[in-house]
PDB file of N, CA, C and O in Angstrom, chain B, residues numbered from 101:
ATOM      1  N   UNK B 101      37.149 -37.330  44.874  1.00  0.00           N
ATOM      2  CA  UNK B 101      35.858 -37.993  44.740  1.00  0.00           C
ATOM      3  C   UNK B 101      34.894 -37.643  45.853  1.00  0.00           C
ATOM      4  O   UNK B 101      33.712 -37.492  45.543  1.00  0.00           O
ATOM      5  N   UNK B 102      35.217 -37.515  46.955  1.00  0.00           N
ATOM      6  CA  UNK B 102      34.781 -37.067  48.057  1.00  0.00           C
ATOM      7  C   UNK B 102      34.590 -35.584  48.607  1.00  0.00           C
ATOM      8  O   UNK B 102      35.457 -35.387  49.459  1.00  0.00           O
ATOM      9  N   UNK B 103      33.802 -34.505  48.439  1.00  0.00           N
ATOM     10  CA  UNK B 103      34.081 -33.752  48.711  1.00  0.00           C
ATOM     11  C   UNK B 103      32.567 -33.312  49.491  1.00  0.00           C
ATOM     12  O   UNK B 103      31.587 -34.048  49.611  1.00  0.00           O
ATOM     13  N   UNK B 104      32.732 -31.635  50.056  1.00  0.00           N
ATOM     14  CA  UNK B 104      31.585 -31.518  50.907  1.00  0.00           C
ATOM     15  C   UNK B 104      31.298 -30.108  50.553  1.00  0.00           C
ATOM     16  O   UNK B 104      32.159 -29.269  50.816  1.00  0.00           O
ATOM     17  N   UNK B 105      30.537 -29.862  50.165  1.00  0.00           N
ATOM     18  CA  UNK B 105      30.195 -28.480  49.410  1.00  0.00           C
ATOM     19  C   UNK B 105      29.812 -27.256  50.728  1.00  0.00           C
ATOM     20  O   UNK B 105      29.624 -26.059  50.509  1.00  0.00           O
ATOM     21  N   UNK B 106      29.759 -27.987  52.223  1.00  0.00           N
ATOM     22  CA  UNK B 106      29.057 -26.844  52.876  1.00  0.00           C
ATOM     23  C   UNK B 106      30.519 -26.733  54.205  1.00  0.00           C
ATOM     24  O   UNK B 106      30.613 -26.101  55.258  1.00  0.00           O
ATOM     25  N   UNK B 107      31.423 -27.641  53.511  1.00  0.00           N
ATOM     26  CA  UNK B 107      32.550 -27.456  54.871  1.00  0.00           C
ATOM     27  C   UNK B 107      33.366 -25.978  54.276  1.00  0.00           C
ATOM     28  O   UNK B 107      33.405 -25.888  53.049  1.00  0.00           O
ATOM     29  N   UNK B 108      33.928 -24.977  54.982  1.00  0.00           N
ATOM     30  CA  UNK B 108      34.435 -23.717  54.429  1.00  0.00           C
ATOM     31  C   UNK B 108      35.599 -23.621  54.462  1.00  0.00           C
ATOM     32  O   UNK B 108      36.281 -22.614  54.272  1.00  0.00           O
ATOM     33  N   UNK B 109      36.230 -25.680  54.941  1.00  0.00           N
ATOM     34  CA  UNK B 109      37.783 -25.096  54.559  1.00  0.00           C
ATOM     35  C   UNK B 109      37.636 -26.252  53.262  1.00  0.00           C
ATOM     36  O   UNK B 109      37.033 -27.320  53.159  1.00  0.00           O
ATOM     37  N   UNK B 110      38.600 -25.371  52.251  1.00  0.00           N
ATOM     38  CA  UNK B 110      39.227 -25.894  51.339  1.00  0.00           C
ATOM     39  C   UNK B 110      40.806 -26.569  50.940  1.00  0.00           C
ATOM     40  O   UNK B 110      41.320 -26.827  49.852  1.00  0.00           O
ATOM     41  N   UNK B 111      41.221 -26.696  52.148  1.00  0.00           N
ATOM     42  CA  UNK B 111      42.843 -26.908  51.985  1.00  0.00           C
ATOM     43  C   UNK B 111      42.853 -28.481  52.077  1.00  0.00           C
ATOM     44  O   UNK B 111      44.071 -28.660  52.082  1.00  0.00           O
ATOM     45  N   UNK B 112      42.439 -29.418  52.133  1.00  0.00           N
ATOM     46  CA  UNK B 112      42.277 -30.770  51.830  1.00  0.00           C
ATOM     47  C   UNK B 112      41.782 -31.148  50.610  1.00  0.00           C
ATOM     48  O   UNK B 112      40.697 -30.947  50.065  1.00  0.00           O
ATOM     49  N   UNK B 113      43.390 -32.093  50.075  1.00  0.00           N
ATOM     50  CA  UNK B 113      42.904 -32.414  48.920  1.00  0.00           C
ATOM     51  C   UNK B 113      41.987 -33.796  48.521  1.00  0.00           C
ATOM     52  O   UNK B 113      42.057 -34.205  47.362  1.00  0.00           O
ATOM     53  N   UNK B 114      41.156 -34.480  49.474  1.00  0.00           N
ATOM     54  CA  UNK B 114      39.814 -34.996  49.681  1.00  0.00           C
ATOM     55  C   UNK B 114      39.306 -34.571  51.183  1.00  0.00           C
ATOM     56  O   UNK B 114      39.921 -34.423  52.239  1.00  0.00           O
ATOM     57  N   UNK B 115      37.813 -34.426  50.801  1.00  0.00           N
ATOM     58  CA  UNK B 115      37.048 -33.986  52.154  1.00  0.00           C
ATOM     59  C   UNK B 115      36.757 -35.424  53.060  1.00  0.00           C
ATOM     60  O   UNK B 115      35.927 -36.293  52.790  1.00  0.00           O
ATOM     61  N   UNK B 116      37.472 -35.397  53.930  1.00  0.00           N
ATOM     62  CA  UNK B 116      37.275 -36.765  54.840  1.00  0.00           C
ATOM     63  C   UNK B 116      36.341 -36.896  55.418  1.00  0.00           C
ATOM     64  O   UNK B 116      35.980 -38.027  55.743  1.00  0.00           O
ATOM     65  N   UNK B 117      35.465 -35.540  55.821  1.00  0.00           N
ATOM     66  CA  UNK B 117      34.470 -35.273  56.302  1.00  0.00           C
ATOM     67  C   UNK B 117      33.569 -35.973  55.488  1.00  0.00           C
ATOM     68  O   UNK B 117      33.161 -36.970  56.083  1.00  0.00           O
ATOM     69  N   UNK B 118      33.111 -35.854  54.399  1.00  0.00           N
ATOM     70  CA  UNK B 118      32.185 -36.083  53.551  1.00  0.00           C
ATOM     71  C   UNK B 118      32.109 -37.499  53.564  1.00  0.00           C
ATOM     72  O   UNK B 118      30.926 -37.672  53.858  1.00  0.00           O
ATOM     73  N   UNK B 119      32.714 -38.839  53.409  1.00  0.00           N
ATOM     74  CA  UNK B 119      32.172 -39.440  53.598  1.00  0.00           C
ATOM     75  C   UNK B 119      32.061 -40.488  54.941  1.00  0.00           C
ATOM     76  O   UNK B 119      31.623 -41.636  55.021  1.00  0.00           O
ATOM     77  N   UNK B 120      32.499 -39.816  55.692  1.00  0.00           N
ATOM     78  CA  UNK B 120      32.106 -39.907  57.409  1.00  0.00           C
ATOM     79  C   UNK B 120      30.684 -39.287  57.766  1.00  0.00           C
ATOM     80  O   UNK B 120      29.978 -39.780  58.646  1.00  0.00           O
ATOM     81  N   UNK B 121      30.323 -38.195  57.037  1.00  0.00           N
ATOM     82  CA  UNK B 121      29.196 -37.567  57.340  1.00  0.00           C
ATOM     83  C   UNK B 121      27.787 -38.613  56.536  1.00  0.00           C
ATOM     84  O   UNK B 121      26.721 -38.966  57.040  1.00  0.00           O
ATOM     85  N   UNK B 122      28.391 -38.900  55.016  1.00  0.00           N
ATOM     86  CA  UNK B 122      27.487 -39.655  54.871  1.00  0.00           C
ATOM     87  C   UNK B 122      27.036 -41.117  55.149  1.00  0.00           C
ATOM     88  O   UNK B 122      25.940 -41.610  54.882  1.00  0.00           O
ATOM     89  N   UNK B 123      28.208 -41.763  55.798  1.00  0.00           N
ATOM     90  CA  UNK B 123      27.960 -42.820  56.642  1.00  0.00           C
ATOM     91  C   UNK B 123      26.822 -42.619  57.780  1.00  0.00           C
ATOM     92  O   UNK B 123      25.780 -43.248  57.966  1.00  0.00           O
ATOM     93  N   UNK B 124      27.324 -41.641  58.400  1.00  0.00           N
ATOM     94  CA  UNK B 124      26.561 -41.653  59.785  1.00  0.00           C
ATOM     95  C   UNK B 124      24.852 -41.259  59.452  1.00  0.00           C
ATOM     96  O   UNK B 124      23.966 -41.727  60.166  1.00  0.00           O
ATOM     97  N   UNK B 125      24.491 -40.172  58.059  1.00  0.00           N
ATOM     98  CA  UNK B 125      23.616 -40.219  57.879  1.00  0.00           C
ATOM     99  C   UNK B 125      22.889 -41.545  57.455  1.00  0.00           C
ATOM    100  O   UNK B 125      21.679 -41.562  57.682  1.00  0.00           O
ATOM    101  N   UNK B 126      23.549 -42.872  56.762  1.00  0.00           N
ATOM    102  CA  UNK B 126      22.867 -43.901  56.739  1.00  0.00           C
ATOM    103  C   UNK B 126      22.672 -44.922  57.867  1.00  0.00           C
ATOM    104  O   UNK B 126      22.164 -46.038  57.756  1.00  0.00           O
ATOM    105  N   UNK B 127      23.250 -44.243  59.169  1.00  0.00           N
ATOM    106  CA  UNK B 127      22.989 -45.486  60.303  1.00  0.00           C
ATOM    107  C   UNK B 127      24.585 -45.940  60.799  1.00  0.00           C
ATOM    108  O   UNK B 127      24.591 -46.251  61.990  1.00  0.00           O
ATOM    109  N   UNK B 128      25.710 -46.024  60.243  1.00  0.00           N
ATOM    110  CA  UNK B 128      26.645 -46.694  60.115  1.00  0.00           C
ATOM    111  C   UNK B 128      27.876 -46.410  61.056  1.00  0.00           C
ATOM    112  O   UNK B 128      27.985 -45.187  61.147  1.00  0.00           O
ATOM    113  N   UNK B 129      28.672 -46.936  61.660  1.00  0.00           N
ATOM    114  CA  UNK B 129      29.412 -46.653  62.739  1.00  0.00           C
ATOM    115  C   UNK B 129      30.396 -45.985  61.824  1.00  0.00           C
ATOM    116  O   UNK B 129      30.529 -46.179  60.615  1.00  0.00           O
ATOM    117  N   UNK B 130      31.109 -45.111  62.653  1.00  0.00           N
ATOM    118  CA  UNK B 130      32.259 -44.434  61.605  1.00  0.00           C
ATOM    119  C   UNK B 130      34.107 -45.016  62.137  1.00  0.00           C
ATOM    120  O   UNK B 130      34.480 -45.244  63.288  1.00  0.00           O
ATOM    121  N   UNK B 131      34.854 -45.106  60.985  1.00  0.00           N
ATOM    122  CA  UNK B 131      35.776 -45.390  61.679  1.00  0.00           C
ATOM    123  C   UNK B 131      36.983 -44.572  60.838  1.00  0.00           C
ATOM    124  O   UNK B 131      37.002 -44.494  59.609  1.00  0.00           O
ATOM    125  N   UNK B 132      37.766 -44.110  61.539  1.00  0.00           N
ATOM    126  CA  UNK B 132      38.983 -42.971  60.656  1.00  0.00           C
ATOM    127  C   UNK B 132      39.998 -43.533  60.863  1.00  0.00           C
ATOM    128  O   UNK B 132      40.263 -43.726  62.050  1.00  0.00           O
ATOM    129  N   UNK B 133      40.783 -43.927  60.025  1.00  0.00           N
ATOM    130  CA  UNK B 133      42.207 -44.550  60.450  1.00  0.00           C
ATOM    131  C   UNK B 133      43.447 -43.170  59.878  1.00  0.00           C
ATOM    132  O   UNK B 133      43.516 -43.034  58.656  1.00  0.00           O
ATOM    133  N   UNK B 134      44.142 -42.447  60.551  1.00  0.00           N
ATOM    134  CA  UNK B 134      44.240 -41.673  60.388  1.00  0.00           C
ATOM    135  C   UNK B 134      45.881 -41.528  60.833  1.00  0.00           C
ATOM    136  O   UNK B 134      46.499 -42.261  61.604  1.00  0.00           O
ATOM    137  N   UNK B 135      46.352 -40.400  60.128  1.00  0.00           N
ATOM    138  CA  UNK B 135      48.197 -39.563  60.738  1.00  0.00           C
ATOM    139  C   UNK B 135      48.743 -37.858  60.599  1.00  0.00           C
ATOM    140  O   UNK B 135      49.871 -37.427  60.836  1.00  0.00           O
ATOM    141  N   UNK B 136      47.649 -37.176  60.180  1.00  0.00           N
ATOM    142  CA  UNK B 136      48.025 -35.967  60.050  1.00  0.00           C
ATOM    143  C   UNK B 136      47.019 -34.704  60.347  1.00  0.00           C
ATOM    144  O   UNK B 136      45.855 -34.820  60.730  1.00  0.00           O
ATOM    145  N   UNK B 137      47.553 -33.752  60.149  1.00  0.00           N
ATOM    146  CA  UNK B 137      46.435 -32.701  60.747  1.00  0.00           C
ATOM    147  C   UNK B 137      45.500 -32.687  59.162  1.00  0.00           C
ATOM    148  O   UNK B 137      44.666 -31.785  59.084  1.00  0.00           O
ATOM    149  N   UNK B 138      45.590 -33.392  58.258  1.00  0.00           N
ATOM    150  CA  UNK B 138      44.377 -32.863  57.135  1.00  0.00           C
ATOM    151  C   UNK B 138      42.944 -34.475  57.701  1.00  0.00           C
ATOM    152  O   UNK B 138      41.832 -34.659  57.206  1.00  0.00           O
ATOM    153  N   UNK B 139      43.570 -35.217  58.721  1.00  0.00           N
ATOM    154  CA  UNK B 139      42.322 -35.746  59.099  1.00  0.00           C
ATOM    155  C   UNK B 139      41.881 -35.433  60.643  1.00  0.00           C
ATOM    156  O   UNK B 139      41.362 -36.200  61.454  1.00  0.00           O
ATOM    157  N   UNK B 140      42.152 -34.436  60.749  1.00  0.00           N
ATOM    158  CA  UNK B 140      41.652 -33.654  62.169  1.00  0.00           C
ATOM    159  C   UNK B 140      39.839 -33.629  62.597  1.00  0.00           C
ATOM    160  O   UNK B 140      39.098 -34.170  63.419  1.00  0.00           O
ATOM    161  N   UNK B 141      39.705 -32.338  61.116  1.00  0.00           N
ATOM    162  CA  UNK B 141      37.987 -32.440  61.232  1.00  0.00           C
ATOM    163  C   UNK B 141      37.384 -34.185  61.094  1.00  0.00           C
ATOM    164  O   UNK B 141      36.841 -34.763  62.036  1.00  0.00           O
ATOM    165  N   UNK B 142      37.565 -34.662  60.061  1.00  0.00           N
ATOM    166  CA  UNK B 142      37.219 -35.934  60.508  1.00  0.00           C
ATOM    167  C   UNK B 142      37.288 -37.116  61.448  1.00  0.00           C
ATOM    168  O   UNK B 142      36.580 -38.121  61.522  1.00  0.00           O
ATOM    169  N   UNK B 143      38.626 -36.607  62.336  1.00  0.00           N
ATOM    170  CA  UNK B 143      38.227 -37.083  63.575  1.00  0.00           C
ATOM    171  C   UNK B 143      37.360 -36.717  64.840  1.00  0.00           C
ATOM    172  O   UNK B 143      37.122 -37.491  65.766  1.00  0.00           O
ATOM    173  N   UNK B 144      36.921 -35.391  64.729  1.00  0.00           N
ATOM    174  CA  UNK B 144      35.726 -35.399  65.557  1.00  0.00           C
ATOM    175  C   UNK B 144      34.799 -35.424  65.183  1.00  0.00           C
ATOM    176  O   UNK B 144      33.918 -35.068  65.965  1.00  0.00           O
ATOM    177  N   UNK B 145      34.417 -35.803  63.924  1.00  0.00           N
ATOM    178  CA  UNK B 145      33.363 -36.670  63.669  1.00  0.00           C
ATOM    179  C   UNK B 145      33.184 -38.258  63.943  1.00  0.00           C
ATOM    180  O   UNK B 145      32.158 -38.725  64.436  1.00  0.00           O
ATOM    181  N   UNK B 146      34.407 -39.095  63.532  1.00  0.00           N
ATOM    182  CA  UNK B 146      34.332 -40.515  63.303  1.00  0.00           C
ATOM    183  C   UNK B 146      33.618 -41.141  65.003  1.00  0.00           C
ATOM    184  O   UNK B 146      33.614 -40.525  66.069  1.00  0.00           O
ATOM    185  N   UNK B 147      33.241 -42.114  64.800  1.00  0.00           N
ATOM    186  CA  UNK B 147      32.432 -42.716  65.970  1.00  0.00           C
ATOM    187  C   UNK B 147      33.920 -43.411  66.625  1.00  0.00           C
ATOM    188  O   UNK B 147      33.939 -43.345  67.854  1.00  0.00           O
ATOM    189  N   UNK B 148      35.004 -43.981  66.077  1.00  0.00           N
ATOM    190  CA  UNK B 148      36.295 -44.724  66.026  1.00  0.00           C
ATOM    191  C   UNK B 148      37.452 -43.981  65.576  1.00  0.00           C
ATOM    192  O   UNK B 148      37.432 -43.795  64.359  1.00  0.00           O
ATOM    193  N   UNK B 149      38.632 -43.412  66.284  1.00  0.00           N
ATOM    194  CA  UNK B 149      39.730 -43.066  65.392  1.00  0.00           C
ATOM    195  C   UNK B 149      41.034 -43.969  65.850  1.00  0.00           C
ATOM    196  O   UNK B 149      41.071 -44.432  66.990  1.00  0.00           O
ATOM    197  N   UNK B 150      41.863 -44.145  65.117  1.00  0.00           N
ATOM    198  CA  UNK B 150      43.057 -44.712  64.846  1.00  0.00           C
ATOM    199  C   UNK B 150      44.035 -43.464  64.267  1.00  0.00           C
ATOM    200  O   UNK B 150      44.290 -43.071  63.128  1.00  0.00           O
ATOM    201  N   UNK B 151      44.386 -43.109  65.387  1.00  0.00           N
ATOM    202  CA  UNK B 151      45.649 -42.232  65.327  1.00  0.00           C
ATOM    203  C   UNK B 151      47.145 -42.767  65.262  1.00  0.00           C
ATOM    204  O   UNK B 151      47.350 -43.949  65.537  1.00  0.00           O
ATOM    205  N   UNK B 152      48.273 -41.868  64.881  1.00  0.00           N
ATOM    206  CA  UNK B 152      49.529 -42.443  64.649  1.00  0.00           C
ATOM    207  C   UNK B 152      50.336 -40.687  64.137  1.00  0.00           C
ATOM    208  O   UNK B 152      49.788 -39.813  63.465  1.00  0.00           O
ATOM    209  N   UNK B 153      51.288 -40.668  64.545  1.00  0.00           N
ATOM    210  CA  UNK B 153      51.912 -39.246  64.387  1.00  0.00           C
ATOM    211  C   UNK B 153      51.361 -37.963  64.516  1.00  0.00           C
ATOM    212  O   UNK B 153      50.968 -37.923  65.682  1.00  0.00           O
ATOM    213  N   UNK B 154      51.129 -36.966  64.012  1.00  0.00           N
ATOM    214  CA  UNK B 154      50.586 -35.593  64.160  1.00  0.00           C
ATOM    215  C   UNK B 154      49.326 -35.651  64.586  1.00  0.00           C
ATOM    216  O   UNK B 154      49.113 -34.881  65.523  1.00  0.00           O
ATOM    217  N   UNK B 155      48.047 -36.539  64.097  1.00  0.00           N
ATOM    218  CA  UNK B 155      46.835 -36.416  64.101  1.00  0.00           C
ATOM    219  C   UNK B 155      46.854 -37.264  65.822  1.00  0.00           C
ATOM    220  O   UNK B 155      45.999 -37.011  66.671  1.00  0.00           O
ATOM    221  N   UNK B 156      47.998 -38.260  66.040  1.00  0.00           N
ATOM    222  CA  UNK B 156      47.637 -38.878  67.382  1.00  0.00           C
ATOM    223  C   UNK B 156      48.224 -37.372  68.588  1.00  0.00           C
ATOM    224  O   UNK B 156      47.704 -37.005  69.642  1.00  0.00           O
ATOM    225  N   UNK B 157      49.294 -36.891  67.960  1.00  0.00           N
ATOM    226  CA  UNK B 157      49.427 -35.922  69.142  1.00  0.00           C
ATOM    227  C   UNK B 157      48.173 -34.987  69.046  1.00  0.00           C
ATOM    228  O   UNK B 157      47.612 -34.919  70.139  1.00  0.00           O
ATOM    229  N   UNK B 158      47.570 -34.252  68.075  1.00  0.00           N
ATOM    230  CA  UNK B 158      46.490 -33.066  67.889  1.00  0.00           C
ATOM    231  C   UNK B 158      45.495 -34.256  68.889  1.00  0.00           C
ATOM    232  O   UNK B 158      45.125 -33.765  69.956  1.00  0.00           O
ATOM    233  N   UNK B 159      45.106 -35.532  68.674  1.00  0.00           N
ATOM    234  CA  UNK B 159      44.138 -36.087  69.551  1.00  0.00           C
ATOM    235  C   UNK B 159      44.145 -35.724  71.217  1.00  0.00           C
ATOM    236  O   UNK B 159      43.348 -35.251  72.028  1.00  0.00           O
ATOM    237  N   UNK B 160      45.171 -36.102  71.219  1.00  0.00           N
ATOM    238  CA  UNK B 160      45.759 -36.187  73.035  1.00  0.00           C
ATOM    239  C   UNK B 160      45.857 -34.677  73.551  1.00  0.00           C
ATOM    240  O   UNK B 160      45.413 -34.341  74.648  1.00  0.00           O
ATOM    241  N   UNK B 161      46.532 -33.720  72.585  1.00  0.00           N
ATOM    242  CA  UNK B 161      45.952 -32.289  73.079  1.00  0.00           C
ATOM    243  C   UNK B 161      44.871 -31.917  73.100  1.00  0.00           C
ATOM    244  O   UNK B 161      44.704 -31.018  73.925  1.00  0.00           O
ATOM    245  N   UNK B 162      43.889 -32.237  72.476  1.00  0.00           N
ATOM    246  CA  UNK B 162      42.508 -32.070  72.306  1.00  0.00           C
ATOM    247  C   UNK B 162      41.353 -32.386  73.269  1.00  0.00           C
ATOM    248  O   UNK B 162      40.303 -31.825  73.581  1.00  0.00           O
ATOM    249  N   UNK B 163      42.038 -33.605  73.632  1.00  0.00           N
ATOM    250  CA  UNK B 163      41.650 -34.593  74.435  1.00  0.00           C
ATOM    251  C   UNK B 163      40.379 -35.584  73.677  1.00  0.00           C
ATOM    252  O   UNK B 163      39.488 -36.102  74.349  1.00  0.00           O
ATOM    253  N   UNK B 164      40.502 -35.749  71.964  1.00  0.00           N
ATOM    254  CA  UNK B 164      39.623 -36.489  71.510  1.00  0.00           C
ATOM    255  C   UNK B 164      40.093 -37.895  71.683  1.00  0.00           C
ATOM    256  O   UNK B 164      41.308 -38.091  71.707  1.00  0.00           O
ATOM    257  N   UNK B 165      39.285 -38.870  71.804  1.00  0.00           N
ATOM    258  CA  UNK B 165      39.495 -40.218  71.975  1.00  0.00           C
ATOM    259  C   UNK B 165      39.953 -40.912  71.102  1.00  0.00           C
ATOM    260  O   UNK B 165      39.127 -41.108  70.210  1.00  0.00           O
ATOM    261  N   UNK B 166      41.190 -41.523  70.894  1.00  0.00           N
ATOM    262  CA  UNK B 166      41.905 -42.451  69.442  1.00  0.00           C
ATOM    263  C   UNK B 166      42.717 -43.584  70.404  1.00  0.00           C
ATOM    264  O   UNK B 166      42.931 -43.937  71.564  1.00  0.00           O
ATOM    265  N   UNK B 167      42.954 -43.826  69.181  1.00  0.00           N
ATOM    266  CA  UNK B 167      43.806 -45.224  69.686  1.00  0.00           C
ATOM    267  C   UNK B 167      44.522 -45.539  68.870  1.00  0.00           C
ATOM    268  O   UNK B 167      44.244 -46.065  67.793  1.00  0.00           O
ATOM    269  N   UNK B 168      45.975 -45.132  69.469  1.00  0.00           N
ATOM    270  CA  UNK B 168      47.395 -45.200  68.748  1.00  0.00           C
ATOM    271  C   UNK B 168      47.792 -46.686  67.712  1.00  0.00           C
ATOM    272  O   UNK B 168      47.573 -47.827  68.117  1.00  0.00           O
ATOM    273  N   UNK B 169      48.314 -46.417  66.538  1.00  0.00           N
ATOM    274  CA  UNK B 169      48.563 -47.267  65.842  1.00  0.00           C
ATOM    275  C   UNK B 169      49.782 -47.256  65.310  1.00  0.00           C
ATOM    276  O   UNK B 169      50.199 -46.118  65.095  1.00  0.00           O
ATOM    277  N   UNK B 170      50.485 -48.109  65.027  1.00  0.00           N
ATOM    278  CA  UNK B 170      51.747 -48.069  64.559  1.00  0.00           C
ATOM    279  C   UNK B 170      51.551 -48.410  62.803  1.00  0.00           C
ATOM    280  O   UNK B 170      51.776 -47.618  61.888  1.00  0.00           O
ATOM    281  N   UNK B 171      51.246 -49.301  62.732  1.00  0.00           N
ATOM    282  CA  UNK B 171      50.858 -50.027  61.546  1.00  0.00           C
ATOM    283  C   UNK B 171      49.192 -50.100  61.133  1.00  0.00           C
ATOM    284  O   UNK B 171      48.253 -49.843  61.886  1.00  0.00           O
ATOM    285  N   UNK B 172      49.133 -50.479  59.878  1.00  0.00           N
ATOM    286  CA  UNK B 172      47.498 -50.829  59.592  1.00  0.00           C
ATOM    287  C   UNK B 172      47.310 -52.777  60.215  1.00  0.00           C
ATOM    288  O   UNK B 172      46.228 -53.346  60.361  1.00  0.00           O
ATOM    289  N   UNK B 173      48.288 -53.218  60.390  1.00  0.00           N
ATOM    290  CA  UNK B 173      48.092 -54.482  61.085  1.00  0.00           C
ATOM    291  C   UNK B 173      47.242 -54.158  62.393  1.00  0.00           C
ATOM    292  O   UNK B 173      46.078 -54.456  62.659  1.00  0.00           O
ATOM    293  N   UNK B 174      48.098 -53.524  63.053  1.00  0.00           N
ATOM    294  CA  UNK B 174      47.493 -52.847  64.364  1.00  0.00           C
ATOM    295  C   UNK B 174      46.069 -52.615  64.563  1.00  0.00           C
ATOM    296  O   UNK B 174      45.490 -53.197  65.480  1.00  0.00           O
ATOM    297  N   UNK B 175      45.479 -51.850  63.820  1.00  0.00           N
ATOM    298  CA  UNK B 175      44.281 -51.720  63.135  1.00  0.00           C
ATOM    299  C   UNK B 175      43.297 -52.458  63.439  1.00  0.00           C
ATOM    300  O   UNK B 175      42.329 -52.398  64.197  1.00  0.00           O
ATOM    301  N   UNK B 176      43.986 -53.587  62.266  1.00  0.00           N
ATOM    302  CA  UNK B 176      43.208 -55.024  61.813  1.00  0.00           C
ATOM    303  C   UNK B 176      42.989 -55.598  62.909  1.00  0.00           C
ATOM    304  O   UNK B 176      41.848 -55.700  63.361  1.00  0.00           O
ATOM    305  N   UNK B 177      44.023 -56.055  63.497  1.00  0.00           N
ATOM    306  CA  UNK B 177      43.751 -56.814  64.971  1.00  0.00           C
ATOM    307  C   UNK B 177      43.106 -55.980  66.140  1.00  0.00           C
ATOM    308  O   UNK B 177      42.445 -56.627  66.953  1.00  0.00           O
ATOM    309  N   UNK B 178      43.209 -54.730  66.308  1.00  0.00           N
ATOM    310  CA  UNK B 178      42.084 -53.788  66.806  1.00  0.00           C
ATOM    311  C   UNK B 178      40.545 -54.121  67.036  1.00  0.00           C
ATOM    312  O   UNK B 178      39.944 -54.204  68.106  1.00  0.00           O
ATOM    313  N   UNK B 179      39.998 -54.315  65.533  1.00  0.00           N
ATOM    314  CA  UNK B 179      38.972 -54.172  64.986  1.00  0.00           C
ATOM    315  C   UNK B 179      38.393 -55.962  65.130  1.00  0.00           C
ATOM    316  O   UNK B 179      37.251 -56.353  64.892  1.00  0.00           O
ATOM    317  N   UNK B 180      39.352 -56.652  65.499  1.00  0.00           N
ATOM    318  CA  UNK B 180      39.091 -58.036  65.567  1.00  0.00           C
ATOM    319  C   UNK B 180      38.736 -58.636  64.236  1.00  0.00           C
ATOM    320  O   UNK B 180      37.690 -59.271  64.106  1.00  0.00           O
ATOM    321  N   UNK B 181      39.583 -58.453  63.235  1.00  0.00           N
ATOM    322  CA  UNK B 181      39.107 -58.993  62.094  1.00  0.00           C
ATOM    323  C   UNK B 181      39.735 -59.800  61.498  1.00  0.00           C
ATOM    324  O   UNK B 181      40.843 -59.446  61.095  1.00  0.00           O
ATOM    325  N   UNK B 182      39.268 -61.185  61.218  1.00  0.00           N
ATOM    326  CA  UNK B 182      40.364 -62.094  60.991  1.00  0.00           C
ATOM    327  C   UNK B 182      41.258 -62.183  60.096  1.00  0.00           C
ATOM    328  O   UNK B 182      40.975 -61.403  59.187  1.00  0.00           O
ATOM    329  N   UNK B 183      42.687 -63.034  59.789  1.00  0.00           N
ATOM    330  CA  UNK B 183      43.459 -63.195  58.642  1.00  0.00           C
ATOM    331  C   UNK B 183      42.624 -63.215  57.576  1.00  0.00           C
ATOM    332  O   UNK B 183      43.076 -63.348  56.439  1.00  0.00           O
TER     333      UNK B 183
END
């Protein structure tokens, strides 16, 4: 459903980019909750990432900014959002 007609890789089977990109074009903070290298490019886009396995190690080599998650609970209480 998501896709991005001007990104030139095709090996993701949704473009994560795309609707991170069109968030930010409406104003909107971005947030990626994320675990593998197919949400890489979209983490140096997101304004927020939530890393956890492959995508948290590619962060820390990178040196992009995330914040390790175990669970989507983790997350939730992250983000301060209530029961």
């Amino acid at each position: 459903p998501h896709e991005d007609r001007c990104c030139p890789c095709s090996s993701c089977g949704v473009c994560k980019q795309a609707p991170i990109k069109d968030a930010r074009h409406r104003g909107r903070t971005t947030v990626l909750v994320g675990d593998g290298v197919s949400d890489v490019k979209a983490a140096l886009l997101a304004d927020v990432v939530f890393a956890k396995d492959a995508l948290a190690a590619w962060c820390a080599a990178h040196g992009v900014a995330h914040t390790p998650f175990s669970t989507l609970a983790d997350v939730h209480a992250a983000l301060g959002l209530g029961d």
